[in-house]
mmCIF file of C-alpha atoms and ligand atoms in Angstrom:
data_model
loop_
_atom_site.group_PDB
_atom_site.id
_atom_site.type_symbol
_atom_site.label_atom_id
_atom_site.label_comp_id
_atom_site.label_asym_id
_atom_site.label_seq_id
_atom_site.Cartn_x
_atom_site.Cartn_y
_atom_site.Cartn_z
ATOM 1 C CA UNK A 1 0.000 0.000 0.000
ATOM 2 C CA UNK A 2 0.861 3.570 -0.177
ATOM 3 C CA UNK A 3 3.593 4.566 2.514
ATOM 4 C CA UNK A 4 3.077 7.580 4.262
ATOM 5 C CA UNK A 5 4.524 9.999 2.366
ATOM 6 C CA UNK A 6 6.261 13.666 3.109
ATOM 7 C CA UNK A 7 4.528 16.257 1.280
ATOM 8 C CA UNK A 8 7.036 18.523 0.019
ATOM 9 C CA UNK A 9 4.584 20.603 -1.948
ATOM 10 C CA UNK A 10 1.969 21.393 0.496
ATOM 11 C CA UNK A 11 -0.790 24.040 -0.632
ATOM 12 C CA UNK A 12 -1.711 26.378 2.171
ATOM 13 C CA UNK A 13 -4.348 28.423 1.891
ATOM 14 C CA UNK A 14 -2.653 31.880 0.638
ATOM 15 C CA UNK A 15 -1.154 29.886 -2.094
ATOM 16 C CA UNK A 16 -4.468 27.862 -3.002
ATOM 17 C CA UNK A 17 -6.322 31.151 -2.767
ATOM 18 C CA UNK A 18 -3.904 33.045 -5.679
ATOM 19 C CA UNK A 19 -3.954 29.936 -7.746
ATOM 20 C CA UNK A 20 -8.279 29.916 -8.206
ATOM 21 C CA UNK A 21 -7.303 33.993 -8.046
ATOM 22 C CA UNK A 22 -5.472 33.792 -11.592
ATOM 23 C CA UNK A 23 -8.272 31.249 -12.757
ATOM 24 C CA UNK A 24 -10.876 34.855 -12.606
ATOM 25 C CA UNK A 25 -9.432 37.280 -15.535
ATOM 26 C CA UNK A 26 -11.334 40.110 -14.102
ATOM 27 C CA UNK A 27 -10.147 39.873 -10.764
ATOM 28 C CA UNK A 28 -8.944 42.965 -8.533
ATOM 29 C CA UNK A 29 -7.464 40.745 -5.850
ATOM 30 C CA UNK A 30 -9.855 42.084 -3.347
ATOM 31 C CA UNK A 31 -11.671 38.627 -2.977
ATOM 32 C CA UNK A 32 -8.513 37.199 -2.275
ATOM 33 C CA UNK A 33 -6.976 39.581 0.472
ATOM 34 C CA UNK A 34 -10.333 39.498 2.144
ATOM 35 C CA UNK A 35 -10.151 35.464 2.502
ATOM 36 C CA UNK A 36 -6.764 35.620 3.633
ATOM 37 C CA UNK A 37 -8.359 38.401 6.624
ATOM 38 C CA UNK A 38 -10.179 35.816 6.937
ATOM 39 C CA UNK A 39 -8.011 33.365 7.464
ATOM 40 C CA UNK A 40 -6.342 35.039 9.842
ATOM 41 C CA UNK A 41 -9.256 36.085 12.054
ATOM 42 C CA UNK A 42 -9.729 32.478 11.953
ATOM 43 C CA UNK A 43 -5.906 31.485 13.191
ATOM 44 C CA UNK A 44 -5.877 33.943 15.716
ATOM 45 C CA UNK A 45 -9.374 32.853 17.226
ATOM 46 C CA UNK A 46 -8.304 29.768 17.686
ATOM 47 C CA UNK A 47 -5.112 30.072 19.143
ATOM 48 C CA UNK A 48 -7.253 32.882 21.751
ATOM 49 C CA UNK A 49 -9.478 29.254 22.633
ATOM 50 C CA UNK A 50 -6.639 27.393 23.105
ATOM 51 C CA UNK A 51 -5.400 29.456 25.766
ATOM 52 C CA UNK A 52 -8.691 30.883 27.456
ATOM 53 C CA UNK A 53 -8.887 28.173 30.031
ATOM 54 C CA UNK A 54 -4.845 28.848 31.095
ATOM 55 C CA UNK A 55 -5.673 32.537 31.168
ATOM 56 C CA UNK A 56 -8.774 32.177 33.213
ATOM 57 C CA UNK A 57 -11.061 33.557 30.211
ATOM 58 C CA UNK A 58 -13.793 30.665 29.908
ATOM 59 C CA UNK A 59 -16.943 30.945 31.899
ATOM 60 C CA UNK A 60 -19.419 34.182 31.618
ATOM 61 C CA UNK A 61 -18.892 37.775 30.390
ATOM 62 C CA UNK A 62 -21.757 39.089 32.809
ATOM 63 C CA UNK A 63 -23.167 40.676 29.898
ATOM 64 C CA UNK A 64 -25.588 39.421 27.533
ATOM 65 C CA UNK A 65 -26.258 39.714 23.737
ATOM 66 C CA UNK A 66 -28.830 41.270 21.483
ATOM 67 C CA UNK A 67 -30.856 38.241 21.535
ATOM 68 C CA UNK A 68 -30.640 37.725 25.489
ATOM 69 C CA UNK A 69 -27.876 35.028 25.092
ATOM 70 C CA UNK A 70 -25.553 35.436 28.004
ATOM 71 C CA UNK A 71 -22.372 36.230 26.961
ATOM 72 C CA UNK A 72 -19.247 34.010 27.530
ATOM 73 C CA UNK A 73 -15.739 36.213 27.694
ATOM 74 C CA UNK A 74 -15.248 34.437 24.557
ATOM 75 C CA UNK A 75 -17.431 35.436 22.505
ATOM 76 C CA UNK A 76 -16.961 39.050 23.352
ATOM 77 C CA UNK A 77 -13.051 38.487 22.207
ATOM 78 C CA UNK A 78 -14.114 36.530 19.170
ATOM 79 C CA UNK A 79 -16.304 39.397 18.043
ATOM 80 C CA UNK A 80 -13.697 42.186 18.605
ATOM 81 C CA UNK A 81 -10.757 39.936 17.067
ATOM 82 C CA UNK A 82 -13.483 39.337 13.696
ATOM 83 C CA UNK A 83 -14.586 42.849 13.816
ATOM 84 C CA UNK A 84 -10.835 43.984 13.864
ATOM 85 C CA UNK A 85 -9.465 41.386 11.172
ATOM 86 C CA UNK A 86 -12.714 42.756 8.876
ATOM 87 C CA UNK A 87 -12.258 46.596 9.521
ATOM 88 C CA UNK A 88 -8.126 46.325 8.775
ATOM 89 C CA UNK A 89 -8.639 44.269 6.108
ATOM 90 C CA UNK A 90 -9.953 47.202 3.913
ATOM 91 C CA UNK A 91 -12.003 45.013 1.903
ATOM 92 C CA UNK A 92 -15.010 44.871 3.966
ATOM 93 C CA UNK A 93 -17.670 47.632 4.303
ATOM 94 C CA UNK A 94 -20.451 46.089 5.847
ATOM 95 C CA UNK A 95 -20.141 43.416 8.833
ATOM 96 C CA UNK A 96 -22.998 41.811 10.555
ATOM 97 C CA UNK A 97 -22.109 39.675 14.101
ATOM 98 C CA UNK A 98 -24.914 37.379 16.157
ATOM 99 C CA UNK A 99 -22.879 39.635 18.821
ATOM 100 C CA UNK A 100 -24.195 43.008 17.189
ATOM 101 C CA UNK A 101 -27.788 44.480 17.818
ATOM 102 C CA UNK A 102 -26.719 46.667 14.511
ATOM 103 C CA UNK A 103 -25.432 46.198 11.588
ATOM 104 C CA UNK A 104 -21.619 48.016 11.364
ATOM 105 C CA UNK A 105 -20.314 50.177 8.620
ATOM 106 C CA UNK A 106 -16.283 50.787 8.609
ATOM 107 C CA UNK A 107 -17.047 54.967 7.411
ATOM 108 C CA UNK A 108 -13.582 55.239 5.984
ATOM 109 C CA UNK A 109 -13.678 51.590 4.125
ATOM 110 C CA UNK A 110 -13.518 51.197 0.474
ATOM 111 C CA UNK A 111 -14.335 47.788 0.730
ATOM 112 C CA UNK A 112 -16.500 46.567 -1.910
ATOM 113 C CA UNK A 113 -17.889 43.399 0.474
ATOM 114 C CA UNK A 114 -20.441 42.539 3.047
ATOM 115 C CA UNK A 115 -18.993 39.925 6.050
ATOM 116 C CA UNK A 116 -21.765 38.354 7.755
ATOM 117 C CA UNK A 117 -20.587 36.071 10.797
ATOM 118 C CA UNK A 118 -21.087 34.353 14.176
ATOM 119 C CA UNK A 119 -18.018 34.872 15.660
ATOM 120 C CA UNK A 120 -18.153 31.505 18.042
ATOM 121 C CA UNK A 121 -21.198 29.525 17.170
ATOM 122 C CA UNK A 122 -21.761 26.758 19.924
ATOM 123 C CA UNK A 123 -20.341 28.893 22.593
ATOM 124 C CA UNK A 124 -22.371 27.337 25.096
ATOM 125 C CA UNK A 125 -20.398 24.571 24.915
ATOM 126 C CA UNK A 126 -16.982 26.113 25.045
ATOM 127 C CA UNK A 127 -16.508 25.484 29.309
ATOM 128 C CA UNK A 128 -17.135 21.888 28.687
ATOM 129 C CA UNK A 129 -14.532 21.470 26.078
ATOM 130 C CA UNK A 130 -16.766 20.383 23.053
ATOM 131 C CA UNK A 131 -15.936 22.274 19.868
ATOM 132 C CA UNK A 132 -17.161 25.635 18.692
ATOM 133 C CA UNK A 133 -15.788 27.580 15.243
ATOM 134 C CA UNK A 134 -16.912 30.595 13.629
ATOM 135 C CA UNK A 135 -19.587 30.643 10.621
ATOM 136 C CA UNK A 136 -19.085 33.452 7.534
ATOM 137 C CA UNK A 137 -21.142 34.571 5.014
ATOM 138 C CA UNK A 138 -20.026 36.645 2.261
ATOM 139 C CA UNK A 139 -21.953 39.181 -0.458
ATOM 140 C CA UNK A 140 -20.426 41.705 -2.550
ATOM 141 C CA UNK A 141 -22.128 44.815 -1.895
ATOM 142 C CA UNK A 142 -24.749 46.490 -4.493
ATOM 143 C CA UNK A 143 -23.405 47.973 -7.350
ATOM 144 C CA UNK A 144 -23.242 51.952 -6.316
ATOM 145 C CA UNK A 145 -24.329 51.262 -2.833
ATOM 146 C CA UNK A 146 -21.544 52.639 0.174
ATOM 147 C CA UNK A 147 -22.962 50.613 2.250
ATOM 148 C CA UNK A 148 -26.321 49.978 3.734
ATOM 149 C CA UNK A 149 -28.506 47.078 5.278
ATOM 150 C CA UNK A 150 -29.871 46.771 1.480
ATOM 151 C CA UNK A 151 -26.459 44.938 0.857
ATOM 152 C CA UNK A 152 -27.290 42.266 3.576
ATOM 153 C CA UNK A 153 -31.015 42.093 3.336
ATOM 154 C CA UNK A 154 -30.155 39.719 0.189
ATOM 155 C CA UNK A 155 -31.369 36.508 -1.057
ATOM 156 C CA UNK A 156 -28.965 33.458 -0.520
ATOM 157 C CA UNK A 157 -27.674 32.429 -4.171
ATOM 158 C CA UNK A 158 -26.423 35.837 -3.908
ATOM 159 C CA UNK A 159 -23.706 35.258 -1.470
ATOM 160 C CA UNK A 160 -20.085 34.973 -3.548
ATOM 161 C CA UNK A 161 -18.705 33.000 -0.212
ATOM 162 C CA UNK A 162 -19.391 30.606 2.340
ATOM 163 C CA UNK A 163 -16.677 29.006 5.232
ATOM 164 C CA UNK A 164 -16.693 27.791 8.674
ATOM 165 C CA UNK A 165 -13.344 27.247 10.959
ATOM 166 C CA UNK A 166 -14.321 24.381 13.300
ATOM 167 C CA UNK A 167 -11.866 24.420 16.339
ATOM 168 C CA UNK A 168 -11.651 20.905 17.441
ATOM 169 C CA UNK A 169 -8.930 18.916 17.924
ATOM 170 C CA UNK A 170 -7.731 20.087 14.899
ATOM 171 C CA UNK A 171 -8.812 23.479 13.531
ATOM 172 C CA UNK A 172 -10.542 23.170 10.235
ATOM 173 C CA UNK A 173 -11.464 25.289 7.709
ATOM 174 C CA UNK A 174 -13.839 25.084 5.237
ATOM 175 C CA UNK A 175 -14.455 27.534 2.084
ATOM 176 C CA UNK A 176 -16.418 27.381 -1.150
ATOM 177 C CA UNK A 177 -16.604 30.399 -3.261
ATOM 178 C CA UNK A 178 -19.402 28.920 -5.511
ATOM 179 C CA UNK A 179 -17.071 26.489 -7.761
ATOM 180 C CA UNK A 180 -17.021 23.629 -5.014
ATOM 181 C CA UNK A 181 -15.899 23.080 -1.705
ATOM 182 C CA UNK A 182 -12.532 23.041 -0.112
ATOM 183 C CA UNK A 183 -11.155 21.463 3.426
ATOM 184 C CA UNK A 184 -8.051 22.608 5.485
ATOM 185 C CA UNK A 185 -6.352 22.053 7.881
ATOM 186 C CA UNK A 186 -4.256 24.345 10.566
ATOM 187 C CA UNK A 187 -0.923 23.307 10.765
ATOM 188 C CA UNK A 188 -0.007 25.081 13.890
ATOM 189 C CA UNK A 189 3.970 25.043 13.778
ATOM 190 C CA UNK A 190 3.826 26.934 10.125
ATOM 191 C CA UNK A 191 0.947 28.745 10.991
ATOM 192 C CA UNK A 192 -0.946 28.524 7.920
ATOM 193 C CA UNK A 193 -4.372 26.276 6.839
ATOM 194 C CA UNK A 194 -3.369 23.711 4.258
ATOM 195 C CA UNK A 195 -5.133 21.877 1.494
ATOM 196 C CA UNK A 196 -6.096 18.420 2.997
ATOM 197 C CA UNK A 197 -9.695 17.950 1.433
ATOM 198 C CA UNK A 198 -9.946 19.326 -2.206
ATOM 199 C CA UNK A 199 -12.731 19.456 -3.795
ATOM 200 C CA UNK A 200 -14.861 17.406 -1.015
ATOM 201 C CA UNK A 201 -18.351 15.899 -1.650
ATOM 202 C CA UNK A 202 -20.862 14.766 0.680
ATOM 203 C CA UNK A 203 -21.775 11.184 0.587
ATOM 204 C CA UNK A 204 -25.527 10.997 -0.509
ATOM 205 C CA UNK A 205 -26.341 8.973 2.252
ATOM 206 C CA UNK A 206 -25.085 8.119 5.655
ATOM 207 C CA UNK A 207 -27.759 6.410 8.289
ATOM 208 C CA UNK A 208 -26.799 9.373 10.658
ATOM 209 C CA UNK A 209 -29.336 12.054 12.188
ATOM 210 C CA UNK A 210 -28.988 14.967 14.322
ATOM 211 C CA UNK A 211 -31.280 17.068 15.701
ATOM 212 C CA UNK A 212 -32.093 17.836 19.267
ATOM 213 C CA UNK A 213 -34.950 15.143 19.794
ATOM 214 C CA UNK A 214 -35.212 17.970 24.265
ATOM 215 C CA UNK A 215 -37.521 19.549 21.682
ATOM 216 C CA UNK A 216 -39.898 16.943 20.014
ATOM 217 C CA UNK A 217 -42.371 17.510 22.773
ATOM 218 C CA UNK A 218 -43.071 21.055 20.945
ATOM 219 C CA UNK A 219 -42.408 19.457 17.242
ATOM 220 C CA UNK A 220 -45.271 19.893 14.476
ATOM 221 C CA UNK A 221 -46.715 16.251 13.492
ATOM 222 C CA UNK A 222 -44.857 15.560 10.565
ATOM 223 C CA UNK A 223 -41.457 16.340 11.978
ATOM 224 C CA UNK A 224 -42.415 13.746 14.911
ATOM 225 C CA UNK A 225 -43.605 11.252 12.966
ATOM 226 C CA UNK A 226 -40.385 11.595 10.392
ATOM 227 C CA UNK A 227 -37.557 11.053 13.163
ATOM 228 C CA UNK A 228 -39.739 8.312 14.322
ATOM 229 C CA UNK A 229 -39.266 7.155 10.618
ATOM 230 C CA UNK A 230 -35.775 7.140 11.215
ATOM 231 C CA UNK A 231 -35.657 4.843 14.141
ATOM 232 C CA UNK A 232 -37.005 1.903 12.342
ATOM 233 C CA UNK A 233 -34.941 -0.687 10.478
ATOM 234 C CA UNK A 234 -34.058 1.111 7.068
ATOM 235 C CA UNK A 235 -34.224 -1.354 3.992
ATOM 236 C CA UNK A 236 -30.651 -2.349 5.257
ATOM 237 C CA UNK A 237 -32.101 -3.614 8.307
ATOM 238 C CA UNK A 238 -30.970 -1.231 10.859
ATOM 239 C CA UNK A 239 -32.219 1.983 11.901
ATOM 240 C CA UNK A 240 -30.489 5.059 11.723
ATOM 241 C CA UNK A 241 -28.213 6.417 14.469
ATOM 242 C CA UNK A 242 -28.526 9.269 16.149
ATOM 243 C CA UNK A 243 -25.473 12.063 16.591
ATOM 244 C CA UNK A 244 -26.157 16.162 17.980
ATOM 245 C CA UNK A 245 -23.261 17.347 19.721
ATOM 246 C CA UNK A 246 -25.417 20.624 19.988
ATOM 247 C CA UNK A 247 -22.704 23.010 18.463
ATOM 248 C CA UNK A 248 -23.501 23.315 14.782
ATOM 249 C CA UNK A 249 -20.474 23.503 13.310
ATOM 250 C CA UNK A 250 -19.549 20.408 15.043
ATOM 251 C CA UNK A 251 -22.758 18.590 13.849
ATOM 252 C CA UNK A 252 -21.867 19.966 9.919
ATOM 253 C CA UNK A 253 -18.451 19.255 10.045
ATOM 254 C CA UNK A 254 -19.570 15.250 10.643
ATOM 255 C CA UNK A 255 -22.120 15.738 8.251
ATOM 256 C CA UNK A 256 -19.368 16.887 5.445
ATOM 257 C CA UNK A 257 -16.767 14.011 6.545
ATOM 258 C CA UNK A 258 -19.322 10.893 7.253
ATOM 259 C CA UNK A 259 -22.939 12.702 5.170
ATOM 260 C CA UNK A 260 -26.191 12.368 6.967
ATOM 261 C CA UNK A 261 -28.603 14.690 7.953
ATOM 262 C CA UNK A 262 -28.817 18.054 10.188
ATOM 263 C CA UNK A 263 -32.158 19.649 11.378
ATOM 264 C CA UNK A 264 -33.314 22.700 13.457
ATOM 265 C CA UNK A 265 -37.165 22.330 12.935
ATOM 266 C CA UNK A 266 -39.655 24.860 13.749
ATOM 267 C CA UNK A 267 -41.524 24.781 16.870
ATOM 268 C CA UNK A 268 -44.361 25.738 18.758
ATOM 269 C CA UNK A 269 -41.931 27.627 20.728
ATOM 270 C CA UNK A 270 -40.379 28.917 17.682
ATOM 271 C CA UNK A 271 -42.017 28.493 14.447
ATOM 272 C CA UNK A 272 -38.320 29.232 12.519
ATOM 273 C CA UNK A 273 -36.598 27.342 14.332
ATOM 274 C CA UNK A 274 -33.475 29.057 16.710
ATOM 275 C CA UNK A 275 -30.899 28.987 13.404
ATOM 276 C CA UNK A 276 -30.066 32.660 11.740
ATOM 277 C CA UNK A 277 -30.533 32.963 8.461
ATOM 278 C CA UNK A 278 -27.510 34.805 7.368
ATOM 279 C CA UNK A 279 -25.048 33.688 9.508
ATOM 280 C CA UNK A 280 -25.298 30.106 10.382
ATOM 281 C CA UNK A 281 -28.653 28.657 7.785
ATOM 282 C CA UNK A 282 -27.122 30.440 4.650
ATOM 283 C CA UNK A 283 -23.368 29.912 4.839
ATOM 284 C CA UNK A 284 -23.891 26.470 5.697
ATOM 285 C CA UNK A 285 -26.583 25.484 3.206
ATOM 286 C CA UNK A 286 -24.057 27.320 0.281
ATOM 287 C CA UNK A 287 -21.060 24.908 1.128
ATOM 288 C CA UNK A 288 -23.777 21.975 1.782
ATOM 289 C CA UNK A 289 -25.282 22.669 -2.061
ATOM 290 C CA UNK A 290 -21.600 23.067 -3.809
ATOM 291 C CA UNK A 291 -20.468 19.838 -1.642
ATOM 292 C CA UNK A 292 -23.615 18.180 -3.475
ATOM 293 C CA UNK A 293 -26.321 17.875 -0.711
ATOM 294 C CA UNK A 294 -29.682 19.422 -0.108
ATOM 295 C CA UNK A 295 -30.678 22.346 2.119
ATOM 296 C CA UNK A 296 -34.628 23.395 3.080
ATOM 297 C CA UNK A 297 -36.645 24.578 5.553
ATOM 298 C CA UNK A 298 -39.239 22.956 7.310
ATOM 299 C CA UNK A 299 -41.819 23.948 4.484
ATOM 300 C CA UNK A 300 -39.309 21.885 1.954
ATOM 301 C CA UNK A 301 -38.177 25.920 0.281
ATOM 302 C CA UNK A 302 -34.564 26.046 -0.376
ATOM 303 C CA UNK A 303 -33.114 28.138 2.112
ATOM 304 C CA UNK A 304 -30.612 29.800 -0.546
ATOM 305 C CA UNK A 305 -34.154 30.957 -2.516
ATOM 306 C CA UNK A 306 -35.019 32.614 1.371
ATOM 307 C CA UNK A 307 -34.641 36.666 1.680
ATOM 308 C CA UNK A 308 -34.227 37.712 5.456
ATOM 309 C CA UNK A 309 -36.466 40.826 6.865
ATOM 310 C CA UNK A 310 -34.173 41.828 9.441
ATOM 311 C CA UNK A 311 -30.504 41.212 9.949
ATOM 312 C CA UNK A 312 -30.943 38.101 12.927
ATOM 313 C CA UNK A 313 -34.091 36.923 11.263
ATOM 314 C CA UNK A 314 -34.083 32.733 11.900
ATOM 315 C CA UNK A 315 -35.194 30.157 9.705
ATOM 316 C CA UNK A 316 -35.843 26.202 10.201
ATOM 317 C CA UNK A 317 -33.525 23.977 9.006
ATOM 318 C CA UNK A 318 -33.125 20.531 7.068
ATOM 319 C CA UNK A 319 -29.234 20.208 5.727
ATOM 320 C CA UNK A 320 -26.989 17.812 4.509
ATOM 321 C CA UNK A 321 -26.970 14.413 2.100
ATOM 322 C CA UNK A 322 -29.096 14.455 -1.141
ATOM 323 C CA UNK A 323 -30.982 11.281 0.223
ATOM 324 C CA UNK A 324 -31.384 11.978 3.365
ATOM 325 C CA UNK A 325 -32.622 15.553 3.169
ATOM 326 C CA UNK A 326 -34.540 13.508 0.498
ATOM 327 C CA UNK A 327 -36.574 11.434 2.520
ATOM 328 C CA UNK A 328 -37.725 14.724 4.530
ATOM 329 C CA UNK A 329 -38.912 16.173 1.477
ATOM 330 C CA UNK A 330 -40.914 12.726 -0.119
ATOM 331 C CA UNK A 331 -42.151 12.459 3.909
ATOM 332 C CA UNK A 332 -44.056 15.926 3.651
ATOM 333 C CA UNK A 333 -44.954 15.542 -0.341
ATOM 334 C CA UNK A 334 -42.615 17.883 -1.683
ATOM 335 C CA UNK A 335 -39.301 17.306 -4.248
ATOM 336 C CA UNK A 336 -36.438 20.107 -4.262
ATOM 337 C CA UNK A 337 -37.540 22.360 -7.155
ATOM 338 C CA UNK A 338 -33.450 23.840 -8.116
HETATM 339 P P1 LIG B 401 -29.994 23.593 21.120
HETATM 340 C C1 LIG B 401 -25.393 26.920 19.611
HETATM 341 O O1 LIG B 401 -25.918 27.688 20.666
HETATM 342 C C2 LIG B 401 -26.359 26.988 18.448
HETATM 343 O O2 LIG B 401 -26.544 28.297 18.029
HETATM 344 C C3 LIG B 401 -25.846 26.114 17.304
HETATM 345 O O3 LIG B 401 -24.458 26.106 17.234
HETATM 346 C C4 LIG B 401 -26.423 24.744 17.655
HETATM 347 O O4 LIG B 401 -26.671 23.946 16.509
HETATM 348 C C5 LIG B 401 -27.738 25.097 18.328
HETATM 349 O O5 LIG B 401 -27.602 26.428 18.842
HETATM 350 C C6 LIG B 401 -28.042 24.142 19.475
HETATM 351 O O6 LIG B 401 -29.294 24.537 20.005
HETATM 352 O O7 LIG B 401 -31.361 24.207 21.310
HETATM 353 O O8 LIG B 401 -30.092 22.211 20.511
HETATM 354 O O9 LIG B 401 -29.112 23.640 22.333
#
């Protein structure tokens, strides 16, 4: 078999990012520099994680955020260290953060983008160790606009980027700019993300499930009598397992390695759900499509057709292989119209 092998031509993310760069003949180079900000925000978050609990910085901010969460000390850094990598990056204009009531606009920017992000999604979880990462949407803004809400109040196939860091045991990173997806990987002595999955696919079908079953009591019918679908021996025989680690870039990042499926269902407590729209549902369901897989709400609309009212708007969610996501849709009489 093939011996392990050192890579003497590894691909880190700068260098994949000028190689698709001088694939674009128009391009300004903007795009690129603004991935790379990105990139680093992403490095230097998860370095900030790795040493929070030796610098006494896990547990609670005392504060809370626009939506009532309580705010860990974390996420507070996170935000400034996203909001700081965005504003010096000169490329970005607009930013929205789950962390900010408002939307922000950097008045001396001549960036030409929109950065949409959750700067730790899963924080909840960060004091007992599970992993967390940071979710990003990106839209270039309207042509002639300097910057307004208009450019984030946008439909979903009109986002130019998607990417997630997941900060695990390794840190991951994953980015599609709408010609596919691409995994990497943080090697922390060199300091840079390299190219570890290119061009990665979801498999159409994995027996796997996750979805926070705390809730079903408050589910609508048809979601209830789905995941009890999913419990019964499959045509192979066995039922399907069930995985929610509760931190969503956790539960995506297993659904891109092994496939399966991801939900955030309405509720009668919530009738979209808990998952925002343009910073966790739209970047997610954007590298979920270009990896091959499916991505809906509750009502079986794609979520990248979805437009979002109001900057932290939320929106139910069904994500992940084309089969899986699949057997939602037949279960409530719909097929995916593309
Ligand atoms: P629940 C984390 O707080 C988060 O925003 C997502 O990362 C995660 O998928 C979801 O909420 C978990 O919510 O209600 O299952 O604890």
């Amino acid at each position: 078999g093939m011996t392990a092998q050192f890579d003497t031509d590894i691909i880190t993310l700068p260098r994949f990012l000028l190689e698709s760069q001088r694939t674009q003949t128009h391009s300004t180079g903007e795009f690129t520099l603004l991935l790379n900000s990105l990139g680093f925000a992403f490095k230097f978050i998860s370095q900030t994680i790795r040493k929070a609990e030796l610098v006494h910085f896990s547990g609670l901010a005392g504060t809370n955020n626009t939506t009532g969460d309580a705010q860990k000390k974390l996420d507070v850094l996170g935000d400034e260290i996203f909001i700081n990598a965005m504003k010096s990056s000169g490329n970005v204009k607009v930013l929205v953060s789950e962390e900010q009531e408002d939307l922000i606009i950097f008045p001396t920017s001549q960036g030409t983008y929109a950065v949409c992000c959750d700067p730790i999604d899963g924080s909840s979880n960060l004091d007992a160790g599970v992993s967390v990462g940071t979710i990003v949407s990106i839209f270039r803004l309207k042509p002639g606009s300097t910057g307004s809400i208009q450019d984030v109040l946008r439909g979903g196939t009109e986002m130019v980027g998607a990417c997630y860091a997941m900060y695990g045991a390794s840190t991951h990173l994953l980015l599609t700019t709408g010609n596919g997806v691409d995994g990497f990987t943080l090697d922390n002595n060199i300091g840079e993300f390299i190219l570890v999955y290119p061009e990665l696919r979801l498999p159409p079908h994995n027996p796997i499930y996750s979805i926070n079953e705390g809730n079903s009591y408050y589910w609508k019918e048809e979601v209830k009598s789905f995941i009890e679908k999913l419990k019964l021996p499959q045509a192979n025989g066995k039922p399907f397992s069930a995985r929610y680690v509760g931190s969503m870039v956790a539960d995506m990042h297993r659904t891109f390695m092994y496939g399966g499926l991801f939900a955030y269902p309405g509720d009668r407590k919530s009738s979209s759900g808990k998952l925002r729209l343009l910073y966790e549902a739209f970047p997610m369901s954007f590298l979920v499509e270009q990896a091959g897989g499916i991505a809906v709400n509750d009502r079986g609309e794609r979520i990248l057709d979805l437009k979002p009212e109001h900057i932290h708007d939320k929106s139910s969610i069904w994500l992940g292989s084309k089969e899986d996501v699949g057997m939602y849709l037949q279960h409530i009489g719909k097929s995916l119209k593309k």
